XYZ file of C-alpha atoms in Angstrom:
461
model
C 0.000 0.000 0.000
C 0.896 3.602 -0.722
C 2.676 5.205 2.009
C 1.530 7.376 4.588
C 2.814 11.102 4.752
C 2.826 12.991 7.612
C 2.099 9.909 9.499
C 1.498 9.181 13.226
C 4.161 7.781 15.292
C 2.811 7.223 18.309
C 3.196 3.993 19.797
C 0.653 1.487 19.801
C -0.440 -0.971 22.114
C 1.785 -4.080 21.585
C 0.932 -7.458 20.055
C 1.013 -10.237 22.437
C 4.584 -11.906 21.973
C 6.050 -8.958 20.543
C 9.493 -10.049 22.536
C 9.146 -13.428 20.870
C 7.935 -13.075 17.319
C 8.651 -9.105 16.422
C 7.361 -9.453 13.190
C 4.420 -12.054 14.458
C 1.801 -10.473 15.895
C 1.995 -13.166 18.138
C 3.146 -16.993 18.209
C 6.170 -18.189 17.023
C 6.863 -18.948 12.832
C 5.695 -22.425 11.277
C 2.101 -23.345 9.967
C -0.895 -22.762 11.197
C -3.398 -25.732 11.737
C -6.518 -25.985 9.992
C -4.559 -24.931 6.933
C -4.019 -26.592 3.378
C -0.475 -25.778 3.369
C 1.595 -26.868 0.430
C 3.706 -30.000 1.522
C 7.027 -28.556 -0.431
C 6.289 -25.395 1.137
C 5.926 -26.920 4.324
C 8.922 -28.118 4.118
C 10.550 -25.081 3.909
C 8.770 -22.975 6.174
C 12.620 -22.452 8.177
C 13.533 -20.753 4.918
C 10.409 -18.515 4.535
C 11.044 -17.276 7.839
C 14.902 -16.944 7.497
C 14.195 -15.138 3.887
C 12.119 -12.477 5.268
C 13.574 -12.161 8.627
C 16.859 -11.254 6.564
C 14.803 -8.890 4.572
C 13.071 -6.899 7.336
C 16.198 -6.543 9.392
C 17.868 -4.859 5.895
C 15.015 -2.715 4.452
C 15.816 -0.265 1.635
C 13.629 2.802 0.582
C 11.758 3.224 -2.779
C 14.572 3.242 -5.780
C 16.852 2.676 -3.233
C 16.608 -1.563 -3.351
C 19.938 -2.401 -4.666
C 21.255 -4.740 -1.578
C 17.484 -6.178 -1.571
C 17.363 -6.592 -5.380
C 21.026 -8.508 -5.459
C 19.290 -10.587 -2.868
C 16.981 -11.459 -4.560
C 18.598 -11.694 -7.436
C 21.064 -14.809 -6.002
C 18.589 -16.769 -4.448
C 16.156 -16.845 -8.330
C 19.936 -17.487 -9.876
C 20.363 -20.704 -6.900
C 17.114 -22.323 -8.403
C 17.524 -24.899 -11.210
C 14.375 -24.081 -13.259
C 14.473 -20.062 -13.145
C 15.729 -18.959 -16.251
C 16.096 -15.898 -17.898
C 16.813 -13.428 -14.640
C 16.450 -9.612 -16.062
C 18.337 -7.068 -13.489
C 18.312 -3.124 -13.785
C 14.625 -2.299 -14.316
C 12.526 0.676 -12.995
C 15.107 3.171 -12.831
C 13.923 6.132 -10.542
C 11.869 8.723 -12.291
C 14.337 12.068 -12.854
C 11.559 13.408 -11.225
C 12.046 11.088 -8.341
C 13.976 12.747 -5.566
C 13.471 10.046 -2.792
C 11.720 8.718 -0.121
C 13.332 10.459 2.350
C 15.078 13.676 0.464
C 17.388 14.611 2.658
C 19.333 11.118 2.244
C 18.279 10.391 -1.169
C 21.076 8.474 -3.186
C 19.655 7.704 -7.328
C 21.172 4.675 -8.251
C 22.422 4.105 -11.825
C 20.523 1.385 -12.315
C 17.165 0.034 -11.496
C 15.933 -2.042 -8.695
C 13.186 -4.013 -10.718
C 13.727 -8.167 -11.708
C 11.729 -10.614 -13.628
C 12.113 -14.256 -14.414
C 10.481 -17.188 -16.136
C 9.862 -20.465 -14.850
C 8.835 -22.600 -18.212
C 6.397 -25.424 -17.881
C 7.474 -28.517 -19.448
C 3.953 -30.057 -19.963
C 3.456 -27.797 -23.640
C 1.973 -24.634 -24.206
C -0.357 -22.321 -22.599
C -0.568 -18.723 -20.602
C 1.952 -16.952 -19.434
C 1.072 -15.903 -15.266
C 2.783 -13.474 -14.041
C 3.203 -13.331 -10.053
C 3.851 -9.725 -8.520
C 5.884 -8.924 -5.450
C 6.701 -5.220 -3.709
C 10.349 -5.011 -2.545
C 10.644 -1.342 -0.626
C 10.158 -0.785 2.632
C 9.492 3.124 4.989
C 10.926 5.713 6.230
C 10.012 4.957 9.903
C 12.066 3.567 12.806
C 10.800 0.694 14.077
C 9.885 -0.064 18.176
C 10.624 -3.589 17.768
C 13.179 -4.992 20.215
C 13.596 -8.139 18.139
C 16.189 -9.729 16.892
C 15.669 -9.354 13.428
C 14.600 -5.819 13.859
C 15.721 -3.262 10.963
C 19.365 -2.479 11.213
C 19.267 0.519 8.821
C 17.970 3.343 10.879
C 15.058 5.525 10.027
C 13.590 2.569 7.965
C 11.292 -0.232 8.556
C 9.307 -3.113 6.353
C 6.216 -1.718 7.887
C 3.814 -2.834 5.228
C 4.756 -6.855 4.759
C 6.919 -6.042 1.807
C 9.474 -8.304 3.391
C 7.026 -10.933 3.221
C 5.498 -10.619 -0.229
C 9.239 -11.156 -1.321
C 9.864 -14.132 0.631
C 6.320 -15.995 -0.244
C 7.288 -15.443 -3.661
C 10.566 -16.484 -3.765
C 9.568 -19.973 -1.687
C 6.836 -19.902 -4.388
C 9.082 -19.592 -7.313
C 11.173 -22.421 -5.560
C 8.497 -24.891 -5.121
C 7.135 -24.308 -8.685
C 10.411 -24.465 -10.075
C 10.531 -28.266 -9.003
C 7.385 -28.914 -10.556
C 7.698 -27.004 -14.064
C 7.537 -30.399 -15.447
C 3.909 -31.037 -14.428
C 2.338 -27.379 -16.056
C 1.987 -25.482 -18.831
C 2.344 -22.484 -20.184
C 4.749 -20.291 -18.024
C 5.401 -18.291 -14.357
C 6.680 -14.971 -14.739
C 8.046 -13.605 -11.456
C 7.961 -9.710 -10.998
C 9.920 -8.247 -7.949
C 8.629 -4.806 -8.097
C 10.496 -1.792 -6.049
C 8.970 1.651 -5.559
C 5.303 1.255 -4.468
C 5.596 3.139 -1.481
C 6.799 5.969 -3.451
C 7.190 6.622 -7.067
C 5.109 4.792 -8.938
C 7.433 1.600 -9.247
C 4.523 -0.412 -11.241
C 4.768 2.089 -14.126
C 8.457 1.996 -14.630
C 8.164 -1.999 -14.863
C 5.439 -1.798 -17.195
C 7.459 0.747 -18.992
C 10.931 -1.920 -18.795
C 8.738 -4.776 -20.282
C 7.832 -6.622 -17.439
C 4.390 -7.274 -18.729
C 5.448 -8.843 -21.953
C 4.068 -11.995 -23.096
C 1.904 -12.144 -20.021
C -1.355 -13.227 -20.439
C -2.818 -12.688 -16.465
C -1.051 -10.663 -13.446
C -1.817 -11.696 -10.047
C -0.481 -10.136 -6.227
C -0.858 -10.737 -2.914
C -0.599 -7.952 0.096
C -0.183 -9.521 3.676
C -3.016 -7.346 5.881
C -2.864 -7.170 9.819
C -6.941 -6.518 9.605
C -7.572 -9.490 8.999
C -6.673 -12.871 10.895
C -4.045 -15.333 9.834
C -5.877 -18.269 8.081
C -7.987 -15.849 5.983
C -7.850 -14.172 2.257
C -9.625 -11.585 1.497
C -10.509 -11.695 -2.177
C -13.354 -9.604 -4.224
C -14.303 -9.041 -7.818
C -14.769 -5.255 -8.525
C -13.270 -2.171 -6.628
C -10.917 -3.583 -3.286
C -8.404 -0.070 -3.451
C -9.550 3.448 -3.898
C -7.520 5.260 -6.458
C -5.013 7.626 -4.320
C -5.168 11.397 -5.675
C -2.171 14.099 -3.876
C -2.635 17.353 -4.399
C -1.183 20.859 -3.878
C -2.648 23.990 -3.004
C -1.142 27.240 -3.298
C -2.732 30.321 -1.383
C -0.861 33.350 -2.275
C -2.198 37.039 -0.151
C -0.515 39.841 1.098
C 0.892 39.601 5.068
C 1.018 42.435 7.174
C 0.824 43.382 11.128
C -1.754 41.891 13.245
C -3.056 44.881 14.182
C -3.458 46.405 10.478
C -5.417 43.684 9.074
C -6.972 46.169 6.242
C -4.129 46.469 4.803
C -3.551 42.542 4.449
C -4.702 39.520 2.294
C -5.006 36.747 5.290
C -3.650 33.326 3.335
C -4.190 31.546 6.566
C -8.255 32.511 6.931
C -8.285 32.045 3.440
C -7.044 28.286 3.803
C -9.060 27.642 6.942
C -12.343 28.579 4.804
C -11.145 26.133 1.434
C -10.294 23.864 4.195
C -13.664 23.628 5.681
C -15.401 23.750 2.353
C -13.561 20.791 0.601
C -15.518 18.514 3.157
C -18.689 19.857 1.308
C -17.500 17.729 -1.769
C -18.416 14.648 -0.560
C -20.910 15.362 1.558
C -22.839 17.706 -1.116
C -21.698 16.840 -4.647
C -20.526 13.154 -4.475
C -23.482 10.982 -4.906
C -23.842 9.435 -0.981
C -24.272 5.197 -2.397
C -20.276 6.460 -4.060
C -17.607 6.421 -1.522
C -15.166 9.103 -2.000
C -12.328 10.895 0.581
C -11.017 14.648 1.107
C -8.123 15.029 3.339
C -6.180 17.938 4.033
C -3.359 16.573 5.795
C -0.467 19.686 6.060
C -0.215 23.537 5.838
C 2.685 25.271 5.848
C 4.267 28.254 4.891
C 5.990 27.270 1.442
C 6.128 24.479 -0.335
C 8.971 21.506 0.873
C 9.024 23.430 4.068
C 10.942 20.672 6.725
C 8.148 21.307 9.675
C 3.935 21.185 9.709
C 2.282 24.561 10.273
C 2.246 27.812 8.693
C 2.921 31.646 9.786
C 5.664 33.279 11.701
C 4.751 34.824 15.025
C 1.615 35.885 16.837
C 1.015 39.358 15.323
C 2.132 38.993 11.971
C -0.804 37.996 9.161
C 0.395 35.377 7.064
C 0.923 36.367 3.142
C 1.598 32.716 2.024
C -0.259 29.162 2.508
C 0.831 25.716 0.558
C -2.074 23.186 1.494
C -1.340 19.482 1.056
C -3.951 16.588 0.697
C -5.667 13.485 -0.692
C -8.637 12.360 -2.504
C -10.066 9.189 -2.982
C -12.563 7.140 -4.597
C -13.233 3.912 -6.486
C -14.638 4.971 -9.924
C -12.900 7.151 -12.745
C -16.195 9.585 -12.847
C -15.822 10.433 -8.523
C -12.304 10.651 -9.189
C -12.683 13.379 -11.961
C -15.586 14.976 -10.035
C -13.718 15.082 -7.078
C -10.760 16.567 -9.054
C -12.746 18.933 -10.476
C -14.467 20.162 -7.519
C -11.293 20.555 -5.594
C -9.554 23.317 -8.284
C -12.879 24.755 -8.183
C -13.511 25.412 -4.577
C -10.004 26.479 -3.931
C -9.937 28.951 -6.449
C -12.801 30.440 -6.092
C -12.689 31.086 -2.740
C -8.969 32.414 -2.707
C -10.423 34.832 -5.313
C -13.647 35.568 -3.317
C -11.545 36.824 -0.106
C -9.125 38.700 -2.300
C -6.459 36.303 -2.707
C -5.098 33.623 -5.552
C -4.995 29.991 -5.316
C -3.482 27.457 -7.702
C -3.955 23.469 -7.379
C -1.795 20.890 -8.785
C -2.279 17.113 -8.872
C 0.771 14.666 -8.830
C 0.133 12.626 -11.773
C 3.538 11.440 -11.661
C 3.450 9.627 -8.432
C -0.183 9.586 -7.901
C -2.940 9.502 -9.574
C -2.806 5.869 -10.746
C -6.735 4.207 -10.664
C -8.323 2.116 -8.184
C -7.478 -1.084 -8.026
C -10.337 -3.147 -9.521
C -10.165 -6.831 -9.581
C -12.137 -8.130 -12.659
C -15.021 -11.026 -11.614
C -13.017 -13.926 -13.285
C -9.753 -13.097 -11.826
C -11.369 -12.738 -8.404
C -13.437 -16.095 -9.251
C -10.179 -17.903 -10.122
C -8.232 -16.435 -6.915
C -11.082 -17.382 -4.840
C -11.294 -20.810 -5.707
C -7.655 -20.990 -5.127
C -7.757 -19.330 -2.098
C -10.944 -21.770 -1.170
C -8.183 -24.767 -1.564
C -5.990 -23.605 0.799
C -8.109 -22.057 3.943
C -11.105 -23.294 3.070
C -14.891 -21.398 2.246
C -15.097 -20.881 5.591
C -11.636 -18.948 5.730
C -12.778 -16.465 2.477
C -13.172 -12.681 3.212
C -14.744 -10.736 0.878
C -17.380 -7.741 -0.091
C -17.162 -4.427 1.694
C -15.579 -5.734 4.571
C -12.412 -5.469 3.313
C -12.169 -2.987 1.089
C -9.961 0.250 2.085
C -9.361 3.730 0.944
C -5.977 2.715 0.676
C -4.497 2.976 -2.628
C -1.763 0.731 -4.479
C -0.438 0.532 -8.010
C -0.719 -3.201 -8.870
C -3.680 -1.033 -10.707
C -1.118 -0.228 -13.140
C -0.795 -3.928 -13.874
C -4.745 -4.299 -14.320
C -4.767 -1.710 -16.683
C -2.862 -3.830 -18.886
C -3.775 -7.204 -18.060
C -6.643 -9.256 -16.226
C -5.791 -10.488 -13.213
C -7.026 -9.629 -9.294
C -5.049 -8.499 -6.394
C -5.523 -10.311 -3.294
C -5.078 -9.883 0.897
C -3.850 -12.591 2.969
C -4.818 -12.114 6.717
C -1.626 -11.591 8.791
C -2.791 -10.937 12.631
C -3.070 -14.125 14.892
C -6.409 -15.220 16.230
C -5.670 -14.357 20.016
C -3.489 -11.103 19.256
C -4.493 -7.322 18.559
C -3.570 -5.857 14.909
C -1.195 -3.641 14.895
C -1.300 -0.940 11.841
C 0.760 -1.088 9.101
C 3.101 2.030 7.939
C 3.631 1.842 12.181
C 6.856 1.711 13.620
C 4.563 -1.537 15.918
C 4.032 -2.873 12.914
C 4.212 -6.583 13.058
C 2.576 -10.061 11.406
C 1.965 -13.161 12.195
C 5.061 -14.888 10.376
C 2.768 -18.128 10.061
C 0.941 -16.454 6.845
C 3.995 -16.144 5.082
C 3.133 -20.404 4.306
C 0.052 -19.267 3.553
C 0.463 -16.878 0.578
C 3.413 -19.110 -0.445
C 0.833 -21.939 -0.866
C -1.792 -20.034 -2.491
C 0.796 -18.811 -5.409
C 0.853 -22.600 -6.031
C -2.440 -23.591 -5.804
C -3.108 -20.299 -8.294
C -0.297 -21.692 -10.847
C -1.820 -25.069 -10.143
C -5.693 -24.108 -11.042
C -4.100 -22.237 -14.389
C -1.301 -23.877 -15.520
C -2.212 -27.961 -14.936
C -6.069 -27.125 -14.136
C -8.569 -26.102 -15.992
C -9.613 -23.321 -13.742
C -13.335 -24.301 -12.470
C -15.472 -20.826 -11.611
């Protein structure tokens, strides 16, 4: 999921077993019972853990991956069966200055890698298989072992663990290729926290020849031993915008002689709320947040003016929007620039608004219905009807740009529950943030029983 700016740090109330299982919101890694784990994968639950404990302790920011993508990189290269290992995609946007500017280092090369496992059983689709690679800029509370060793950042969204399922995946199905056709194409994806990392791979190729794309986010709301899968919208589509009040400041005490920018942004402030609950039809979910104001744009602290007495002359708004459909979205949009400006000009000020469409902007994700009917039948195999999440229950305002990918290509995006039964959830992009290490077999095994329902299969919906 998309990060969180301006975010909360405040610690939460701990998991139970935090001491023993940092990254487990309680109990200690293995398999859960009750669950159709994979036999192969089973087998090499040690390794799952060991994969993504290495990965959380060494997280890397968004076009930043290079020790994460070499990683990777040796363990696909270790596995008789993965062929055709492409390095070096996704290059950071020129526009791209980081994560965390201030320590920002562009790297000549991209972070991005694909590879192939052929089937050996004759021809058929290509599936590709998606996994997120960057982690936060947020220092983690964890006292365990395994806890991030690069301070300042933290695998605080399961990123850690969508690379390690995969790779344990790829592994497993590897060993098999004989048995299925068609082919597995393996996508280790950096950048979706920030800067539109699903772009830049679509842009380097890493959809070609692929006939379906499929992911899998780990998500604390919802307990280990269940997937949450849907057909139609599961992620809003995440808008960030920019607005810039310009007045005239002046003394406190001479206010006639001023333009306020600060009462001027109070009032759009106030107003953008109206959007939603005036102009958006009320059955369409949609979201306006105004999340900072400060004096100019980049500035390094929250807040805006100088002293007590002194009008301010100059206000940079920053917020979000969100929605699930491409008409709210452009309403929204629309509505936004419009109430801004026209309230700047109404108390004698200016106002511009700018969107970033470079970074943002990407659409909600939207599974199709037989994607999301394949994925739950898959998903039905391995924690059983009884263990399926869907409908409004878990969908979130949260954005994320495997979207990209379904713009191209059918597919569905999926959520495998991460929180132990007797524990509390702890939030992700939190420096508490934590999962139960025993889903890790889980998504690992529903990768194969996917590949196994499309490639040796006929998929039954």
């Amino acid at each position: 999921m998309e990060r969180q700016e301006g975010r909360d740090e405040r610690p939460a109330k701990r998991a139970r077993g935090d001491a023993a299982s940092a990254a487990g919101a309680a109990g200690e890694p293995g398999v859960l019972e009750g669950v159709a784990v994979d036999p192969a994968v089973k087998e090499l639950t040690e390794e799952l853990t060991r994969l993504r404990r290495h990965l959380h302790s060494h997280p890397e920011l968004s076009f930043e991956e290079e020790a994460t993508s070499r990683f990777i990189e040796a363990y696909l290269r270790g596995v008789d069966g993965v062929s055709d290992v492409k390095t070096g995609l996704a290059i950071a946007p020129d526009a791209f200055n980081g994560a965390q500017k201030s320590t920002f280092k562009r790297l000549p090369n991209g972070t991005g890698i694909t590879a192939i496992i052929v089937g050996g059983a004759g021809e058929g689709p290509t599936i590709a298989l998606r996994a997120d690679i960057d982690a936060l800029p947020i220092t983690e509370s964890s006292v365990a072992a395994f806890a991030s060793i690069n301070p300042g950042v933290m695998h605080a969204c399961g990123h850690d663990g969508h690379v390690a399922m995969l790779l344990v995946a790829a592994r497993v199905l590897a060993g098999r290729r004989a048995d299925f056709r068609g082919a597995v194409k393996l996508l280790f994806q950096p950048a979706e926290e920030f800067g539109g990392g699903a772009k830049e791979m679509v842009k380097d190729g890493a959809l070609e020849g692929v006939d379906e794309v499929y992911g899998i986010h780990l998500m604390t709301s919802l307990q280990t031993g269940t997937i949450g899968v849907k057909g139609g919208p599961l992620m809003a589509a995440p808008d960030k915008f920019t607005i810039t009040i310009n007045g005239k400041g002046g003394h406190g005490a001479m206010p006639h002689l001023s333009v306020d920018a600060m009462q001027c942004a109070a009032q759009i402030s106030v107003a953008l709320q109206t959007i939603v609950a005036r102009e958006v039809d009320p059955l369409e979910p949609a979201v306006v947040t105004i999340g900072k104001m400060e004096n100019d744009e980049g500035s390094l602290t929250c807040g805006c003016g100088h002293t007590f007495n002194v009008i301010c002359g100059k206000v940079v708004m920053h917020g979000t929007s969100r929605s699930f459909s491409d008409e709210v979205q452009a309403q929204v949009r629309a509505s936004i620039e419009r109430v801004a400006i026209n309230i700047a000009k109404a108390l004698g000020a200016s106002a511009t608004v700018d969107f970033d469409d470079v970074f943002y902007g990407f659409p909600a994700t939207t599974n199709p219905e037989l994607g999301a009917a394949i994925m739950r039948t898959a998903a039905s195999a391995v924690v059983g009807e009884s263990g399926i999440r869907s409908g409004r229950d878990i969908m979130t305002m949260g954005g994320e740009d495997f979207s990209v990918y379904l713009q191209h290509k059918p597919g569905c995006f999926v959520f495998v529950g991460a929180t132990a039964p007797d524990a509390e959830a702890t939030p992700h992009h939190h420096p508490s943030f934590q999962i139960d290490e025993r889903s890790l077999a889980i998504g690992a095994s529903l990768w194969i029983q996917l590949i196994d329902s499309l490639l040796i299969t006929q998929p039954t919906v």
